[in-house]
Amino acid sequence: MIIAIDGPAGAGKGTIARYLAQKFDLDYLDTGLLYRAVALKVMEEKIDIDNKDSIISIAKIIEVKSLNNPALKEEGTASVASRIAVIPEVRQILTEKMRSFCLNVALPYKGVVLDGRDIGTVVCPEANCKLFITASVEIRATRRTIEMEKSNPSEANQHYLGEIIQRDSRDTGRQSSPLIPANNAVTIDTSELTIAQACALAESYLPEVLLYPEEFQ
């Protein structure tokens, strides 16, 4: 069972993905952390952002199970990750790691849920359920500010609107795997929804085998 959740930064896809994973015993992968892990290594080794060969080499050694560094959540890491995510070779390498994650799911998990930018269109086009989570850019910038004020006050600032607009432009404008809804994805706009409402709405679109497992035994 594969649940694919795509959408721009700050729309709530991660919150929804974690909720579904916990409720339905699904293994969870925030695919954006893979790009952030590459970005963090690039920053630590002071590699020029235009040095594609070195960045590609780093992408090859990143492991899916090593994504717990708190620095991955910092805005500076996210900004660099967005810039290296336009490199087609990096995307291909990390896409294969994501697919391997899906193929190696084991008990007690009943499947996987992945959130990212191109899960339903490129990484897992065969997913059993595809959701595209979105929200207005103003709402997403406000959410990001609140999130940073809680988790890392030293990084909180009022520049997230511009940063999110730039990130959206890179994500939707790149030639390789742009951010677009899959043709058969359900779009959920969370702008006016509470977290509970957004999670409940997303849950309502899951396959019946997850919602009513007793009927399929």
PDB file of C-alpha atoms in Angstrom:
ATOM      1  CA  MET A   1       0.000   0.000   0.000  1.00  0.00           C
ATOM      2  CA  ILE A   2       1.547   3.283  -1.124  1.00  0.00           C
ATOM      3  CA  ILE A   3       0.128   6.697  -0.250  1.00  0.00           C
ATOM      4  CA  ALA A   4       1.680   9.592  -2.217  1.00  0.00           C
ATOM      5  CA  ILE A   5       1.319  13.107  -0.837  1.00  0.00           C
ATOM      6  CA  ASP A   6       2.634  16.084  -2.789  1.00  0.00           C
ATOM      7  CA  GLY A   7       2.431  19.827  -2.373  1.00  0.00           C
ATOM      8  CA  PRO A   8       4.367  23.052  -1.822  1.00  0.00           C
ATOM      9  CA  ALA A   9       6.166  24.054   1.360  1.00  0.00           C
ATOM     10  CA  GLY A  10       3.948  24.877   4.322  1.00  0.00           C
ATOM     11  CA  ALA A  11       0.733  23.414   2.923  1.00  0.00           C
ATOM     12  CA  GLY A  12       0.526  20.741   5.622  1.00  0.00           C
ATOM     13  CA  LYS A  13       1.480  17.635   3.691  1.00  0.00           C
ATOM     14  CA  GLY A  14       3.970  16.503   6.324  1.00  0.00           C
ATOM     15  CA  THR A  15       1.449  16.854   9.133  1.00  0.00           C
ATOM     16  CA  ILE A  16      -1.129  14.891   7.156  1.00  0.00           C
ATOM     17  CA  ALA A  17       1.408  12.230   6.159  1.00  0.00           C
ATOM     18  CA  ARG A  18       2.526  11.670   9.755  1.00  0.00           C
ATOM     19  CA  TYR A  19      -1.097  11.441  10.915  1.00  0.00           C
ATOM     20  CA  LEU A  20      -1.983   8.827   8.291  1.00  0.00           C
ATOM     21  CA  ALA A  21       1.201   6.867   8.939  1.00  0.00           C
ATOM     22  CA  GLN A  22       0.529   6.634  12.649  1.00  0.00           C
ATOM     23  CA  LYS A  23      -3.160   5.819  12.357  1.00  0.00           C
ATOM     24  CA  PHE A  24      -2.844   3.163   9.657  1.00  0.00           C
ATOM     25  CA  ASP A  25       0.507   1.571  10.576  1.00  0.00           C
ATOM     26  CA  LEU A  26       2.364   2.894   7.548  1.00  0.00           C
ATOM     27  CA  ASP A  27       6.088   3.508   7.354  1.00  0.00           C
ATOM     28  CA  TYR A  28       6.747   7.181   6.640  1.00  0.00           C
ATOM     29  CA  LEU A  29       9.350   9.021   4.615  1.00  0.00           C
ATOM     30  CA  ASP A  30       9.630  12.784   4.354  1.00  0.00           C
ATOM     31  CA  THR A  31      11.441  12.766   1.015  1.00  0.00           C
ATOM     32  CA  GLY A  32      12.419  16.404   1.348  1.00  0.00           C
ATOM     33  CA  LEU A  33      14.809  15.387   4.115  1.00  0.00           C
ATOM     34  CA  LEU A  34      16.887  13.470   1.569  1.00  0.00           C
ATOM     35  CA  TYR A  35      17.463  16.671  -0.392  1.00  0.00           C
ATOM     36  CA  ARG A  36      18.141  18.520   2.849  1.00  0.00           C
ATOM     37  CA  ALA A  37      20.670  15.859   3.865  1.00  0.00           C
ATOM     38  CA  VAL A  38      22.525  16.423   0.609  1.00  0.00           C
ATOM     39  CA  ALA A  39      22.313  20.183   1.126  1.00  0.00           C
ATOM     40  CA  LEU A  40      23.635  19.946   4.687  1.00  0.00           C
ATOM     41  CA  LYS A  41      26.618  17.893   3.539  1.00  0.00           C
ATOM     42  CA  VAL A  42      27.274  20.424   0.778  1.00  0.00           C
ATOM     43  CA  MET A  43      27.216  23.219   3.346  1.00  0.00           C
ATOM     44  CA  GLU A  44      29.417  21.357   5.826  1.00  0.00           C
ATOM     45  CA  GLU A  45      32.042  20.638   3.185  1.00  0.00           C
ATOM     46  CA  LYS A  46      31.757  24.172   1.765  1.00  0.00           C
ATOM     47  CA  ILE A  47      31.081  22.882  -1.742  1.00  0.00           C
ATOM     48  CA  ASP A  48      30.103  25.457  -4.337  1.00  0.00           C
ATOM     49  CA  ILE A  49      26.446  25.151  -5.302  1.00  0.00           C
ATOM     50  CA  ASP A  50      27.502  25.078  -8.973  1.00  0.00           C
ATOM     51  CA  ASN A  51      29.810  22.072  -8.437  1.00  0.00           C
ATOM     52  CA  LYS A  52      27.379  19.491  -9.795  1.00  0.00           C
ATOM     53  CA  ASP A  53      29.782  16.566  -9.814  1.00  0.00           C
ATOM     54  CA  SER A  54      30.550  16.890  -6.104  1.00  0.00           C
ATOM     55  CA  ILE A  55      26.875  17.320  -5.228  1.00  0.00           C
ATOM     56  CA  ILE A  56      25.966  14.233  -7.254  1.00  0.00           C
ATOM     57  CA  SER A  57      28.655  12.247  -5.418  1.00  0.00           C
ATOM     58  CA  ILE A  58      27.175  13.308  -2.089  1.00  0.00           C
ATOM     59  CA  ALA A  59      23.675  12.293  -3.190  1.00  0.00           C
ATOM     60  CA  LYS A  60      24.951   8.775  -3.869  1.00  0.00           C
ATOM     61  CA  ILE A  61      26.074   8.221  -0.264  1.00  0.00           C
ATOM     62  CA  ILE A  62      23.056   9.702   1.549  1.00  0.00           C
ATOM     63  CA  GLU A  63      21.099   7.053   3.476  1.00  0.00           C
ATOM     64  CA  VAL A  64      17.338   7.076   4.007  1.00  0.00           C
ATOM     65  CA  LYS A  65      17.722   5.915   7.612  1.00  0.00           C
ATOM     66  CA  SER A  66      20.075   8.772   8.566  1.00  0.00           C
ATOM     67  CA  LEU A  67      17.739  11.756   8.533  1.00  0.00           C
ATOM     68  CA  ASN A  68      17.578  12.731  12.201  1.00  0.00           C
ATOM     69  CA  ASN A  69      19.973  15.676  12.317  1.00  0.00           C
ATOM     70  CA  PRO A  70      18.110  18.733  13.734  1.00  0.00           C
ATOM     71  CA  ALA A  71      20.019  20.931  11.289  1.00  0.00           C
ATOM     72  CA  LEU A  72      17.923  19.421   8.481  1.00  0.00           C
ATOM     73  CA  LYS A  73      14.986  21.491   9.771  1.00  0.00           C
ATOM     74  CA  GLU A  74      16.791  24.815   9.550  1.00  0.00           C
ATOM     75  CA  GLU A  75      15.699  27.327   6.943  1.00  0.00           C
ATOM     76  CA  GLY A  76      19.203  27.717   5.535  1.00  0.00           C
ATOM     77  CA  THR A  77      19.364  23.991   4.802  1.00  0.00           C
ATOM     78  CA  ALA A  78      15.935  24.103   3.166  1.00  0.00           C
ATOM     79  CA  SER A  79      16.995  26.986   0.934  1.00  0.00           C
ATOM     80  CA  VAL A  80      20.103  25.155  -0.324  1.00  0.00           C
ATOM     81  CA  ALA A  81      18.090  21.943  -0.752  1.00  0.00           C
ATOM     82  CA  SER A  82      15.653  23.759  -3.020  1.00  0.00           C
ATOM     83  CA  ARG A  83      18.531  24.903  -5.203  1.00  0.00           C
ATOM     84  CA  ILE A  84      20.189  21.511  -5.575  1.00  0.00           C
ATOM     85  CA  ALA A  85      16.825  19.821  -6.183  1.00  0.00           C
ATOM     86  CA  VAL A  86      16.843  21.210  -9.721  1.00  0.00           C
ATOM     87  CA  ILE A  87      19.821  18.987 -10.650  1.00  0.00           C
ATOM     88  CA  PRO A  88      18.332  16.080 -12.657  1.00  0.00           C
ATOM     89  CA  GLU A  89      21.059  13.592 -11.668  1.00  0.00           C
ATOM     90  CA  VAL A  90      20.484  14.302  -7.972  1.00  0.00           C
ATOM     91  CA  ARG A  91      16.763  13.815  -8.395  1.00  0.00           C
ATOM     92  CA  GLN A  92      17.279  10.485 -10.174  1.00  0.00           C
ATOM     93  CA  ILE A  93      19.632   9.174  -7.485  1.00  0.00           C
ATOM     94  CA  LEU A  94      17.320  10.156  -4.630  1.00  0.00           C
ATOM     95  CA  THR A  95      14.254   8.896  -6.486  1.00  0.00           C
ATOM     96  CA  GLU A  96      15.812   5.431  -6.626  1.00  0.00           C
ATOM     97  CA  LYS A  97      16.461   5.574  -2.876  1.00  0.00           C
ATOM     98  CA  MET A  98      12.803   6.478  -2.297  1.00  0.00           C
ATOM     99  CA  ARG A  99      11.614   3.598  -4.466  1.00  0.00           C
ATOM    100  CA  SER A 100      13.884   1.222  -2.588  1.00  0.00           C
ATOM    101  CA  PHE A 101      12.320   2.434   0.655  1.00  0.00           C
ATOM    102  CA  CYS A 102       8.886   1.514  -0.710  1.00  0.00           C
ATOM    103  CA  LEU A 103       9.999  -1.925  -1.879  1.00  0.00           C
ATOM    104  CA  ASN A 104      11.563  -2.850   1.452  1.00  0.00           C
ATOM    105  CA  VAL A 105       8.644  -2.127   3.780  1.00  0.00           C
ATOM    106  CA  ALA A 106       8.366  -4.806   6.456  1.00  0.00           C
ATOM    107  CA  LEU A 107       6.057  -5.767   9.292  1.00  0.00           C
ATOM    108  CA  PRO A 108       4.542  -4.307  11.388  1.00  0.00           C
ATOM    109  CA  TYR A 109       3.932  -1.749   8.644  1.00  0.00           C
ATOM    110  CA  LYS A 110       1.077  -2.291   6.193  1.00  0.00           C
ATOM    111  CA  GLY A 111       2.558   0.012   3.590  1.00  0.00           C
ATOM    112  CA  VAL A 112       4.217   3.380   3.181  1.00  0.00           C
ATOM    113  CA  VAL A 113       3.316   7.031   2.969  1.00  0.00           C
ATOM    114  CA  LEU A 114       5.703   9.443   1.253  1.00  0.00           C
ATOM    115  CA  ASP A 115       5.405  13.190   1.052  1.00  0.00           C
ATOM    116  CA  GLY A 116       7.306  15.435  -1.310  1.00  0.00           C
ATOM    117  CA  ARG A 117       7.023  17.295  -4.589  1.00  0.00           C
ATOM    118  CA  ASP A 118       6.881  14.559  -7.239  1.00  0.00           C
ATOM    119  CA  ILE A 119       5.796  11.399  -5.411  1.00  0.00           C
ATOM    120  CA  GLY A 120       2.564  10.809  -7.313  1.00  0.00           C
ATOM    121  CA  THR A 121       3.958  11.890 -10.677  1.00  0.00           C
ATOM    122  CA  VAL A 122       7.480  10.422 -10.737  1.00  0.00           C
ATOM    123  CA  VAL A 123       8.552   8.481  -7.648  1.00  0.00           C
ATOM    124  CA  CYS A 124       5.437   6.334  -7.191  1.00  0.00           C
ATOM    125  CA  PRO A 125       3.078   6.830 -10.154  1.00  0.00           C
ATOM    126  CA  GLU A 126       1.488   3.470  -9.208  1.00  0.00           C
ATOM    127  CA  ALA A 127       0.528   4.707  -5.702  1.00  0.00           C
ATOM    128  CA  ASN A 128      -2.803   3.440  -4.362  1.00  0.00           C
ATOM    129  CA  CYS A 129      -3.808   6.935  -3.275  1.00  0.00           C
ATOM    130  CA  LYS A 130      -2.488  10.324  -4.397  1.00  0.00           C
ATOM    131  CA  LEU A 131      -3.147  13.564  -2.549  1.00  0.00           C
ATOM    132  CA  PHE A 132      -2.021  17.057  -3.514  1.00  0.00           C
ATOM    133  CA  ILE A 133      -1.997  19.363  -0.501  1.00  0.00           C
ATOM    134  CA  THR A 134      -1.964  23.105  -1.128  1.00  0.00           C
ATOM    135  CA  ALA A 135      -2.727  26.445   0.556  1.00  0.00           C
ATOM    136  CA  SER A 136      -2.352  30.127  -0.256  1.00  0.00           C
ATOM    137  CA  VAL A 137       1.201  31.436  -0.185  1.00  0.00           C
ATOM    138  CA  GLU A 138       0.306  33.950   2.527  1.00  0.00           C
ATOM    139  CA  ILE A 139      -1.087  31.242   4.792  1.00  0.00           C
ATOM    140  CA  ARG A 140       1.957  29.055   4.201  1.00  0.00           C
ATOM    141  CA  ALA A 141       4.343  31.901   5.043  1.00  0.00           C
ATOM    142  CA  THR A 142       2.447  32.613   8.269  1.00  0.00           C
ATOM    143  CA  ARG A 143       2.566  28.942   9.254  1.00  0.00           C
ATOM    144  CA  ARG A 144       6.290  28.816   8.597  1.00  0.00           C
ATOM    145  CA  THR A 145       6.873  31.880  10.785  1.00  0.00           C
ATOM    146  CA  ILE A 146       4.882  30.349  13.651  1.00  0.00           C
ATOM    147  CA  GLU A 147       6.705  27.041  13.251  1.00  0.00           C
ATOM    148  CA  MET A 148      10.132  28.669  13.402  1.00  0.00           C
ATOM    149  CA  GLU A 149       9.177  30.830  16.381  1.00  0.00           C
ATOM    150  CA  LYS A 150       8.329  27.649  18.275  1.00  0.00           C
ATOM    151  CA  SER A 151      11.166  25.380  17.171  1.00  0.00           C
ATOM    152  CA  ASN A 152      14.039  27.786  16.526  1.00  0.00           C
ATOM    153  CA  PRO A 153      13.342  31.369  17.684  1.00  0.00           C
ATOM    154  CA  SER A 154      16.807  32.511  16.615  1.00  0.00           C
ATOM    155  CA  GLU A 155      15.863  31.856  12.978  1.00  0.00           C
ATOM    156  CA  ALA A 156      12.381  33.347  13.097  1.00  0.00           C
ATOM    157  CA  ASN A 157      12.004  36.348  10.806  1.00  0.00           C
ATOM    158  CA  GLN A 158       9.511  37.997   8.504  1.00  0.00           C
ATOM    159  CA  HIS A 159      11.084  36.970   5.194  1.00  0.00           C
ATOM    160  CA  TYR A 160       9.353  33.655   4.658  1.00  0.00           C
ATOM    161  CA  LEU A 161       6.838  34.990   2.144  1.00  0.00           C
ATOM    162  CA  GLY A 162       9.564  35.901  -0.326  1.00  0.00           C
ATOM    163  CA  GLU A 163      11.474  32.694   0.341  1.00  0.00           C
ATOM    164  CA  ILE A 164       8.400  30.531  -0.186  1.00  0.00           C
ATOM    165  CA  ILE A 165       7.555  32.349  -3.419  1.00  0.00           C
ATOM    166  CA  GLN A 166      11.104  31.712  -4.660  1.00  0.00           C
ATOM    167  CA  ARG A 167      10.947  28.064  -3.612  1.00  0.00           C
ATOM    168  CA  ASP A 168       7.581  27.625  -5.344  1.00  0.00           C
ATOM    169  CA  SER A 169       9.057  29.117  -8.504  1.00  0.00           C
ATOM    170  CA  ARG A 170      12.001  26.710  -8.456  1.00  0.00           C
ATOM    171  CA  ASP A 171       9.798  23.710  -7.656  1.00  0.00           C
ATOM    172  CA  THR A 172       7.213  24.385 -10.358  1.00  0.00           C
ATOM    173  CA  GLY A 173       9.608  25.741 -12.965  1.00  0.00           C
ATOM    174  CA  ARG A 174      12.338  23.110 -12.998  1.00  0.00           C
ATOM    175  CA  GLN A 175      12.528  20.906 -16.091  1.00  0.00           C
ATOM    176  CA  SER A 176      13.099  17.709 -14.123  1.00  0.00           C
ATOM    177  CA  SER A 177      10.093  16.501 -12.084  1.00  0.00           C
ATOM    178  CA  PRO A 178       8.332  19.843 -11.519  1.00  0.00           C
ATOM    179  CA  LEU A 179       5.819  20.283  -8.721  1.00  0.00           C
ATOM    180  CA  ILE A 180       2.444  19.529 -10.318  1.00  0.00           C
ATOM    181  CA  PRO A 181      -0.552  17.463  -9.186  1.00  0.00           C
ATOM    182  CA  ALA A 182      -0.773  13.954 -10.613  1.00  0.00           C
ATOM    183  CA  ASN A 183      -3.657  13.564 -13.048  1.00  0.00           C
ATOM    184  CA  ASN A 184      -5.482  11.262 -10.644  1.00  0.00           C
ATOM    185  CA  ALA A 185      -4.575  13.092  -7.423  1.00  0.00           C
ATOM    186  CA  VAL A 186      -7.154  14.555  -5.058  1.00  0.00           C
ATOM    187  CA  THR A 187      -6.377  18.216  -4.304  1.00  0.00           C
ATOM    188  CA  ILE A 188      -6.977  19.459  -0.771  1.00  0.00           C
ATOM    189  CA  ASP A 189      -6.689  23.181  -0.001  1.00  0.00           C
ATOM    190  CA  THR A 190      -5.885  23.561   3.692  1.00  0.00           C
ATOM    191  CA  SER A 191      -5.947  27.374   3.764  1.00  0.00           C
ATOM    192  CA  GLU A 192      -9.122  27.535   5.825  1.00  0.00           C
ATOM    193  CA  LEU A 193      -8.869  24.142   7.544  1.00  0.00           C
ATOM    194  CA  THR A 194      -7.696  23.260  11.025  1.00  0.00           C
ATOM    195  CA  ILE A 195      -5.127  20.481  11.346  1.00  0.00           C
ATOM    196  CA  ALA A 196      -7.835  18.086  12.508  1.00  0.00           C
ATOM    197  CA  GLN A 197     -10.103  19.001   9.573  1.00  0.00           C
ATOM    198  CA  ALA A 198      -7.304  18.626   7.020  1.00  0.00           C
ATOM    199  CA  CYS A 199      -6.266  15.234   8.401  1.00  0.00           C
ATOM    200  CA  ALA A 200      -9.854  13.981   8.492  1.00  0.00           C
ATOM    201  CA  LEU A 201     -10.473  15.094   4.913  1.00  0.00           C
ATOM    202  CA  ALA A 202      -7.296  13.407   3.688  1.00  0.00           C
ATOM    203  CA  GLU A 203      -8.228  10.237   5.565  1.00  0.00           C
ATOM    204  CA  SER A 204     -11.592  10.121   3.826  1.00  0.00           C
ATOM    205  CA  TYR A 205      -9.861   9.604   0.460  1.00  0.00           C
ATOM    206  CA  LEU A 206      -7.803   6.574   1.488  1.00  0.00           C
ATOM    207  CA  PRO A 207      -8.523   3.204  -0.143  1.00  0.00           C
ATOM    208  CA  GLU A 208     -11.257   1.186   1.528  1.00  0.00           C
ATOM    209  CA  VAL A 209      -8.793  -1.592   2.312  1.00  0.00           C
ATOM    210  CA  LEU A 210      -7.223   0.782   4.831  1.00  0.00           C
ATOM    211  CA  LEU A 211     -10.409   2.438   6.057  1.00  0.00           C
ATOM    212  CA  TYR A 212     -12.330  -0.823   6.490  1.00  0.00           C
ATOM    213  CA  PRO A 213      -9.715  -3.597   6.751  1.00  0.00           C
ATOM    214  CA  GLU A 214     -12.160  -6.044   8.365  1.00  0.00           C
ATOM    215  CA  GLU A 215     -14.126  -6.215   5.115  1.00  0.00           C
ATOM    216  CA  PHE A 216     -11.059  -7.474   3.232  1.00  0.00           C
ATOM    217  CA  GLN A 217      -9.977 -10.219   5.623  1.00  0.00           C
TER     218      GLN A 217
END
